[in-house]
mmCIF file of C-alpha atoms and ligand atoms in Angstrom:
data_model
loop_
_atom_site.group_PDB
_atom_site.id
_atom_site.type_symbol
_atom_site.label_atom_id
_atom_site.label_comp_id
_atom_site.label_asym_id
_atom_site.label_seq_id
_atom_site.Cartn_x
_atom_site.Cartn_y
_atom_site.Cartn_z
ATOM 1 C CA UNK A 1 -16.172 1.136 4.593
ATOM 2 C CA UNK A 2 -14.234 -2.268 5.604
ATOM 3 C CA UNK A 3 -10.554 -1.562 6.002
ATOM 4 C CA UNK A 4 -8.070 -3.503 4.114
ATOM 5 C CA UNK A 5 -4.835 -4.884 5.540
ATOM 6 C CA UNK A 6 -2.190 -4.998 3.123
ATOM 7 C CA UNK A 7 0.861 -6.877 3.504
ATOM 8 C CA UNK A 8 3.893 -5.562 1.632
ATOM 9 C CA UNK A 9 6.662 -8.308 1.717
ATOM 10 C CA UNK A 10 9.223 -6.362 -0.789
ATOM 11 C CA UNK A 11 12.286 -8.709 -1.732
ATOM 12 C CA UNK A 12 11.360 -11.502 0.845
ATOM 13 C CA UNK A 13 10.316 -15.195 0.311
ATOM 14 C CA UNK A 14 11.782 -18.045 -1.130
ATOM 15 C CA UNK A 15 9.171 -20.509 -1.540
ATOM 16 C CA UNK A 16 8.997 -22.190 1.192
ATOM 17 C CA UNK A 17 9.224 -18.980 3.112
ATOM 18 C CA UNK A 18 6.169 -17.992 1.203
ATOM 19 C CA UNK A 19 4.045 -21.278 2.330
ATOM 20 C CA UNK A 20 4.802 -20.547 5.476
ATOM 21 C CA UNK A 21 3.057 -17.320 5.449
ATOM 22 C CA UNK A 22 0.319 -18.007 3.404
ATOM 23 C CA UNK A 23 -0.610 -21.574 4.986
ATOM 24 C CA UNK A 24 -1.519 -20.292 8.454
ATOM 25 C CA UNK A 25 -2.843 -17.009 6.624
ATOM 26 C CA UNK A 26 -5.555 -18.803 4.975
ATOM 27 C CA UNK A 27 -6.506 -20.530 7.355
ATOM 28 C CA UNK A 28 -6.737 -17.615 9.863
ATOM 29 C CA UNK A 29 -8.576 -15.178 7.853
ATOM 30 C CA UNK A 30 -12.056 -16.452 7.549
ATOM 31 C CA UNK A 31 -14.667 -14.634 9.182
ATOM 32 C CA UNK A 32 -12.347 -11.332 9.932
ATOM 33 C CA UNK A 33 -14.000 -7.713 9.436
ATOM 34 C CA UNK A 34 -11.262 -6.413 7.368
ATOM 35 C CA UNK A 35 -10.757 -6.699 3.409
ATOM 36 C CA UNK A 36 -6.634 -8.847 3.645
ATOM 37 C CA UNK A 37 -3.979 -8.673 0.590
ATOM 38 C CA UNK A 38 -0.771 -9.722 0.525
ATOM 39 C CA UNK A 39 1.502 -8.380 -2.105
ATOM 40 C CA UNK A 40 4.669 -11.194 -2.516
ATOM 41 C CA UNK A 41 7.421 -10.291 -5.076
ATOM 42 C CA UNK A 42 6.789 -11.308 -8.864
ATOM 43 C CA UNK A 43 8.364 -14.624 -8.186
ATOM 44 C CA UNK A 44 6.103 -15.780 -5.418
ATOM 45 C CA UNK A 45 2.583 -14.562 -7.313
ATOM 46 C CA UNK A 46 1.377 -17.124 -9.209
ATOM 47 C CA UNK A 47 2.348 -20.175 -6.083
ATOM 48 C CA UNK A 48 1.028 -17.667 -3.427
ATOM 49 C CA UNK A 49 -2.573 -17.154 -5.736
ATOM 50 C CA UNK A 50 -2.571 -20.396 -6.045
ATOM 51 C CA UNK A 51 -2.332 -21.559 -2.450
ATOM 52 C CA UNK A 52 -4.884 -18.874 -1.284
ATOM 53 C CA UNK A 53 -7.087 -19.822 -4.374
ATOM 54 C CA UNK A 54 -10.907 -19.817 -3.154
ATOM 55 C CA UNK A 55 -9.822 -17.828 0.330
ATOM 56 C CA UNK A 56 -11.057 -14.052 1.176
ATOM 57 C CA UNK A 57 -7.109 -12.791 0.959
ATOM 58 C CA UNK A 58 -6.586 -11.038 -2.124
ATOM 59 C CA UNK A 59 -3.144 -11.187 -4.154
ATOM 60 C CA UNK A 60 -1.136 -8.004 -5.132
ATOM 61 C CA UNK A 61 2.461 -6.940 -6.903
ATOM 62 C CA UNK A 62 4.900 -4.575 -5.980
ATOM 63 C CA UNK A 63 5.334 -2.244 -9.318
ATOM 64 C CA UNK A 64 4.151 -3.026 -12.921
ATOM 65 C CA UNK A 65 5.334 -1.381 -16.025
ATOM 66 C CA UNK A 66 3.620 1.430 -17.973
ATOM 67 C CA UNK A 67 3.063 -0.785 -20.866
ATOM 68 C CA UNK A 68 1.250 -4.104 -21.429
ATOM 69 C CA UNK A 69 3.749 -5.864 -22.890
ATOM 70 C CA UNK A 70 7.237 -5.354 -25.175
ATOM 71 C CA UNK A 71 11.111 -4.756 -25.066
ATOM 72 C CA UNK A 72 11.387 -4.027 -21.388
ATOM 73 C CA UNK A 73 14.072 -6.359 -19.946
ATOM 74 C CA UNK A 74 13.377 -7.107 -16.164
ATOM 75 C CA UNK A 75 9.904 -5.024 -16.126
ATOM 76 C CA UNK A 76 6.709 -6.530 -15.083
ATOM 77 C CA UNK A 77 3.133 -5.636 -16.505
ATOM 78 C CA UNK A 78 -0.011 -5.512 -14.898
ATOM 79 C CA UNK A 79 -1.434 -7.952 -17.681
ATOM 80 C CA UNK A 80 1.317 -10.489 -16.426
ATOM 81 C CA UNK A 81 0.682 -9.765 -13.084
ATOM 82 C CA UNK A 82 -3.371 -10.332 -13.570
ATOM 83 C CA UNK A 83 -2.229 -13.590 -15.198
ATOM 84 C CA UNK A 84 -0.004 -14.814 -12.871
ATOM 85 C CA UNK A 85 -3.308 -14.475 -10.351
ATOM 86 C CA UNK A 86 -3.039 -11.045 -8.828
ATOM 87 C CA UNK A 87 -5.846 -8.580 -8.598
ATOM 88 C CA UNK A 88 -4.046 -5.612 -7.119
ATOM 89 C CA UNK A 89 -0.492 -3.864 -7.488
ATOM 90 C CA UNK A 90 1.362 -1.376 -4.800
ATOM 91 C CA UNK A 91 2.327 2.085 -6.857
ATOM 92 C CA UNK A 92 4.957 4.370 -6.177
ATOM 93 C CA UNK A 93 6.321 3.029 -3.093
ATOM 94 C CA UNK A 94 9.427 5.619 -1.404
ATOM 95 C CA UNK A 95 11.566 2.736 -1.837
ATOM 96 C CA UNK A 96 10.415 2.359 -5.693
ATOM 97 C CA UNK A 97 10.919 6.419 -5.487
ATOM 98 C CA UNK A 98 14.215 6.500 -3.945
ATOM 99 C CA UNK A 99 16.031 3.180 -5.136
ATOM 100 C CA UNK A 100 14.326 3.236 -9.211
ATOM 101 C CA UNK A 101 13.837 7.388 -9.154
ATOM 102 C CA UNK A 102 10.465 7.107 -9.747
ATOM 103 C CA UNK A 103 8.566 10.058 -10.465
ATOM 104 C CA UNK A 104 4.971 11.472 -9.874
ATOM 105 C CA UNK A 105 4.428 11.464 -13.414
ATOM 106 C CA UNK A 106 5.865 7.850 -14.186
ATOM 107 C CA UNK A 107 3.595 6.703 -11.135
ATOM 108 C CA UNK A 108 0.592 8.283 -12.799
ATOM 109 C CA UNK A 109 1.124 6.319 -16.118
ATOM 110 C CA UNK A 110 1.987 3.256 -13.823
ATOM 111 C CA UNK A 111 -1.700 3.532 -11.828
ATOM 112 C CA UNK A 112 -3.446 4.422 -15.568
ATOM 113 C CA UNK A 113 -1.806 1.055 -17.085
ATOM 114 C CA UNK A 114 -3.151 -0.739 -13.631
ATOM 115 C CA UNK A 115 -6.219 -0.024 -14.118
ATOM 116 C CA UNK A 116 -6.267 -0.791 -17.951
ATOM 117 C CA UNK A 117 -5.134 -3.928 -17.447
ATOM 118 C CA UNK A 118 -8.087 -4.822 -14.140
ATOM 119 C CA UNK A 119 -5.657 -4.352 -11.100
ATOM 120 C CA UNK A 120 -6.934 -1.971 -8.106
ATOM 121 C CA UNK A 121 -3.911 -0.002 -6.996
ATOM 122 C CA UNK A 122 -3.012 1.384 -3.893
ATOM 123 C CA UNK A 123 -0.874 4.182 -4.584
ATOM 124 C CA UNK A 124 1.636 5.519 -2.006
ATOM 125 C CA UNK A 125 2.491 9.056 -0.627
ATOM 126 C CA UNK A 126 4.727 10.209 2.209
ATOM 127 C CA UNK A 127 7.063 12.476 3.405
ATOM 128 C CA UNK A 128 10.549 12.267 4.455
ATOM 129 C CA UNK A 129 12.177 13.247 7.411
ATOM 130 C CA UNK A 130 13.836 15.866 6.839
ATOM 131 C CA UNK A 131 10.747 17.580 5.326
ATOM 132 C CA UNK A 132 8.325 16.639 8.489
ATOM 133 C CA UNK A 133 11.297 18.384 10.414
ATOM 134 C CA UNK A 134 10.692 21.136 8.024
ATOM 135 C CA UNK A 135 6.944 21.110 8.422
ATOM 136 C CA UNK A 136 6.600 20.528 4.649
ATOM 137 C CA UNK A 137 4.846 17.207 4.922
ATOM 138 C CA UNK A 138 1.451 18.663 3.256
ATOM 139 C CA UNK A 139 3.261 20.291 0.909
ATOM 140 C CA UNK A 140 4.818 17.300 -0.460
ATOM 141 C CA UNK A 141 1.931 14.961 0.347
ATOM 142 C CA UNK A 142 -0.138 17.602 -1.875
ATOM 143 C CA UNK A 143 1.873 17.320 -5.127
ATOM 144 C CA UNK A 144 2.620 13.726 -4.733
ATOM 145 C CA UNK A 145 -1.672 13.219 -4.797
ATOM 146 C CA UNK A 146 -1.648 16.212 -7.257
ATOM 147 C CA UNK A 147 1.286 14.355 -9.998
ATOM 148 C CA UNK A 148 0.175 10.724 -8.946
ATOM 149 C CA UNK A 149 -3.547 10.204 -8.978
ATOM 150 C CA UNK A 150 -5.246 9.803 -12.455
ATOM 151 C CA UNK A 151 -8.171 11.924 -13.029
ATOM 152 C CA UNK A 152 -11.396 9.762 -12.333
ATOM 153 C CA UNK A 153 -9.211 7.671 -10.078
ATOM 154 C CA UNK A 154 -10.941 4.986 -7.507
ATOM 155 C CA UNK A 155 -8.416 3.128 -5.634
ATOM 156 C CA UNK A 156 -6.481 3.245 -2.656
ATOM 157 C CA UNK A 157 -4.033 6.201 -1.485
ATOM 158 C CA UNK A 158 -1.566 4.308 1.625
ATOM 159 C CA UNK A 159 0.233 7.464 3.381
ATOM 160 C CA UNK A 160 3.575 5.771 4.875
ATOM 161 C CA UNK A 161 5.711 8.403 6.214
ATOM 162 C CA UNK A 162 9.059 7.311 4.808
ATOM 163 C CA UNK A 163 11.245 7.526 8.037
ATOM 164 C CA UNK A 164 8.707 4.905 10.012
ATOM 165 C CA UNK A 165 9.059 2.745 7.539
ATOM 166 C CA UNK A 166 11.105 -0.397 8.948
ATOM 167 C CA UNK A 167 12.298 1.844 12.015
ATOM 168 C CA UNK A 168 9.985 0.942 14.508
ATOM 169 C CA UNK A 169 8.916 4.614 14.741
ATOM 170 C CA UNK A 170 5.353 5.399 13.637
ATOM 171 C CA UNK A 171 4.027 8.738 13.415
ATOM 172 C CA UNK A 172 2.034 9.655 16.438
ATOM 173 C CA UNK A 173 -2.005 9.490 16.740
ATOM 174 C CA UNK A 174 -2.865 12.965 16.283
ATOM 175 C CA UNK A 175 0.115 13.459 13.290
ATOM 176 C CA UNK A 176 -1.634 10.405 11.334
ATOM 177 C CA UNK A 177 -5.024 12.202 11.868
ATOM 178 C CA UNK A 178 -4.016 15.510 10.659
ATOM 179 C CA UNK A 179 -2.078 13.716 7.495
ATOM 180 C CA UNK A 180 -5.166 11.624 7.076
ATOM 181 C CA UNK A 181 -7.755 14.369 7.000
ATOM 182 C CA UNK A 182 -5.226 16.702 4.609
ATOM 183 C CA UNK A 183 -5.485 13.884 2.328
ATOM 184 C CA UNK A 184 -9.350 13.472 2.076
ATOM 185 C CA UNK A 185 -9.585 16.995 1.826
ATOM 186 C CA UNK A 186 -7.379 16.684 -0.948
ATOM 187 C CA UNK A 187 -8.707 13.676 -2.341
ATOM 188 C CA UNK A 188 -12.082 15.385 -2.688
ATOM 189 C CA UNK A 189 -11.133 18.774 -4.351
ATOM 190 C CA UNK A 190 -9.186 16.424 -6.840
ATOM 191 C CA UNK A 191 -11.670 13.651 -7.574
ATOM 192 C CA UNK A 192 -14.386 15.110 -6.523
ATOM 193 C CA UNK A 193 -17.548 13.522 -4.198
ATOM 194 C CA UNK A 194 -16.061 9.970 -5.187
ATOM 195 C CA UNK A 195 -12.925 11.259 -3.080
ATOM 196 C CA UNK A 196 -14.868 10.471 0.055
ATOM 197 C CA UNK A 197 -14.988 6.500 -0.633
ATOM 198 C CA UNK A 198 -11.341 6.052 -0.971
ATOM 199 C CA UNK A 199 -9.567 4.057 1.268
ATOM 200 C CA UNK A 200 -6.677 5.719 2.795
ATOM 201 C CA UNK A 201 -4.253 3.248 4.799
ATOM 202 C CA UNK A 202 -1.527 4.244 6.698
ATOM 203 C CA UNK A 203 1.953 2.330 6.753
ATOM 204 C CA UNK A 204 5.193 2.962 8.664
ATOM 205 C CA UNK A 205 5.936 0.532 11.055
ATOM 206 C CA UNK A 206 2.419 -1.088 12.041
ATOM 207 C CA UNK A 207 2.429 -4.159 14.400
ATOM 208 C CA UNK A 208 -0.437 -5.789 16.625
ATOM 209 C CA UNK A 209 0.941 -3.451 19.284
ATOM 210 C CA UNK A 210 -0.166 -0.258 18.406
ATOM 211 C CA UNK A 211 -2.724 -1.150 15.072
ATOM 212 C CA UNK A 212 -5.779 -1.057 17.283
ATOM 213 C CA UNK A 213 -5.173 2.452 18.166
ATOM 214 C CA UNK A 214 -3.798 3.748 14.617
ATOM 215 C CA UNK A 215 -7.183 1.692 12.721
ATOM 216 C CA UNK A 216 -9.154 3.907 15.024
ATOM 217 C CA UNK A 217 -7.772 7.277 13.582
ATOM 218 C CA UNK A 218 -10.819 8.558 11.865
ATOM 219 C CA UNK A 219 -10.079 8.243 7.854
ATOM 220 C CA UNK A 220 -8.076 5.156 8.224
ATOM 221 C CA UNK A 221 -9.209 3.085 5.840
ATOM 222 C CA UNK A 222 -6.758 0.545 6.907
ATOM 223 C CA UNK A 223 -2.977 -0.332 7.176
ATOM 224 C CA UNK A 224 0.229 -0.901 4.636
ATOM 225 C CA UNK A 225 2.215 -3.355 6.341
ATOM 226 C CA UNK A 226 6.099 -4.297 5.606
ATOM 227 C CA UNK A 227 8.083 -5.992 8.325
ATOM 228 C CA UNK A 228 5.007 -7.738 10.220
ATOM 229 C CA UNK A 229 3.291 -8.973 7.399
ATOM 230 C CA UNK A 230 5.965 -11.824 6.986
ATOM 231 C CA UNK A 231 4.617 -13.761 9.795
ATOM 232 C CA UNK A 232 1.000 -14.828 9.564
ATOM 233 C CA UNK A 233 0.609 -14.651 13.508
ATOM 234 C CA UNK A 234 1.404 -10.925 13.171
ATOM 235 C CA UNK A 235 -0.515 -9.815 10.260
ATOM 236 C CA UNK A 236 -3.319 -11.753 11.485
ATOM 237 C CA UNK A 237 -3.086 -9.604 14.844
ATOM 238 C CA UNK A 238 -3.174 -6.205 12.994
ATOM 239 C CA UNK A 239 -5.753 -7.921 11.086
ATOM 240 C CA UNK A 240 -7.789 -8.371 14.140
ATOM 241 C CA UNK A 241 -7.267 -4.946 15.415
ATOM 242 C CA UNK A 242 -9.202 -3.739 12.511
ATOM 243 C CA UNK A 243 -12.771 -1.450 13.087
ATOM 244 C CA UNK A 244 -16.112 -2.038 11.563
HETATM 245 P P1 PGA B 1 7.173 -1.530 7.619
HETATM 246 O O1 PGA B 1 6.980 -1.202 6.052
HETATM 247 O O2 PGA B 1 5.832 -2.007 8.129
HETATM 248 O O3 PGA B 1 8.234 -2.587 7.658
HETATM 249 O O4 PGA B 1 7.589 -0.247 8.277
HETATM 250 C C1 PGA B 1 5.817 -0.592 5.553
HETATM 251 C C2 PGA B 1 5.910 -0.407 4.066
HETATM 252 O O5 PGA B 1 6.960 0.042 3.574
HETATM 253 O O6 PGA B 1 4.939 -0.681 3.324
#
């Protein structure tokens, strides 16, 4: 199974901010043995599909709306999104938990309406601090997987433990591998056989530094980057680090 680098750029780039990402990107990602994506905010989506238009990196959102279209001031649907030239959405990001209170249940309806409208989403999970500390990680992990994923669902799960994310700590080798395993098992008494293909990535603070030895964590299916993915040099790196 290829891995797939995702970058996640959340409420960065201006336009020519966004160029400058995507220029060098494009023309660095040709012959690499990973699957690339880069997920710019709603604003950027249509320039940033446009510039990358014929290249292997893929174009994603952020969030999209449970419906397809209607009286939803400031909400975004995955038809739009398809339109404006993106093929995949992020779901149920902790920052789209914490800061918009999003709930298993509202992610579930958010993935369904995804894949209605021909995204691929890559749905995230992860515990907090405070309930690693509290050894209730699988716990959590368990009922986010158990209230997020439709049944019959086929895209990608990204684990990002939420205090790595934009801290510069990342969890350690054998905690990712233990998290990563607890989630195929789950995956596959959920879904089923078809639990076994899906791609899980792991986020939280990934740069070229240490994404050679996190890609080779067995059921990595990849990485969900933030902070590194706004410079091509870096997400190209990561990129590189990625296993056949
Ligand atoms: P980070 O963000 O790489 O900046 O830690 C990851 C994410 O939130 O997707």
């Amino acid at each position: 199974m290829r891995q797939l680098i995702a970058g996640n750029w959340k409420m960065n780039g201006l336009s020519a901010e966004a160029a400058a990402i995507v220029t060098p990107l494009r023309a660095g990602a040709t012959g690499l043995a990973c699957d690339l994506l880069v997920c710019p905010p709603f604003t950027q989506i249509a320039a940033v599909a446009s510039l990358l238009a014929g290249s292997v990196v893929a174009v994603g959102g952020q969030d999209c709306h449970v419906n397809d279209k209607g009286a939803h001031t400031g909400d975004i649907s995955a038809a739009m999104l398809r339109d404006a030239g993106a093929t995949w959405v992020i779901l149920g990001h902790s920052e789209r938990r914490q800061d918009h209170h999003e709930t298993d249940a509202l992610i579930q309806a958010k993935t369904k309406a995804a894949i209605a409208g021909g995204l691929t989403p890559i749905v995230c999970v992860g515990e907090t601090e405070a309930q690693r500390n509290t050894a209730e990680h699988n716990q959590v992990v368990g009922a986010q997987l158990a209230g997020s994923l439709p049944p019959g669902f086929a895209g990608v799960v990204a684990y990002e433990p939420v205090w790595a994310i934009g801290t510069g700590k990342t969890a350690t080798e054998d905690d990712v591998a233990a998290m990563h395993l607890f989630i195929r098992t789950t995956l596959v008494q959920q879904l089923g056989p078809n639990g076994e293909a899906i791609r899980i990535l792991y986020g939280g603070s990934v740069r070229p530094a240490n994404a050679g030895s996190l890609l080779a964590v067995p059921h990595v299916g990849g990485a969900l980057v933030g902070g590194a993915s706004l410079k091509a040099e870096d997400f190209l790196g990561i990129a590189k680090a990625a296993k056949v």
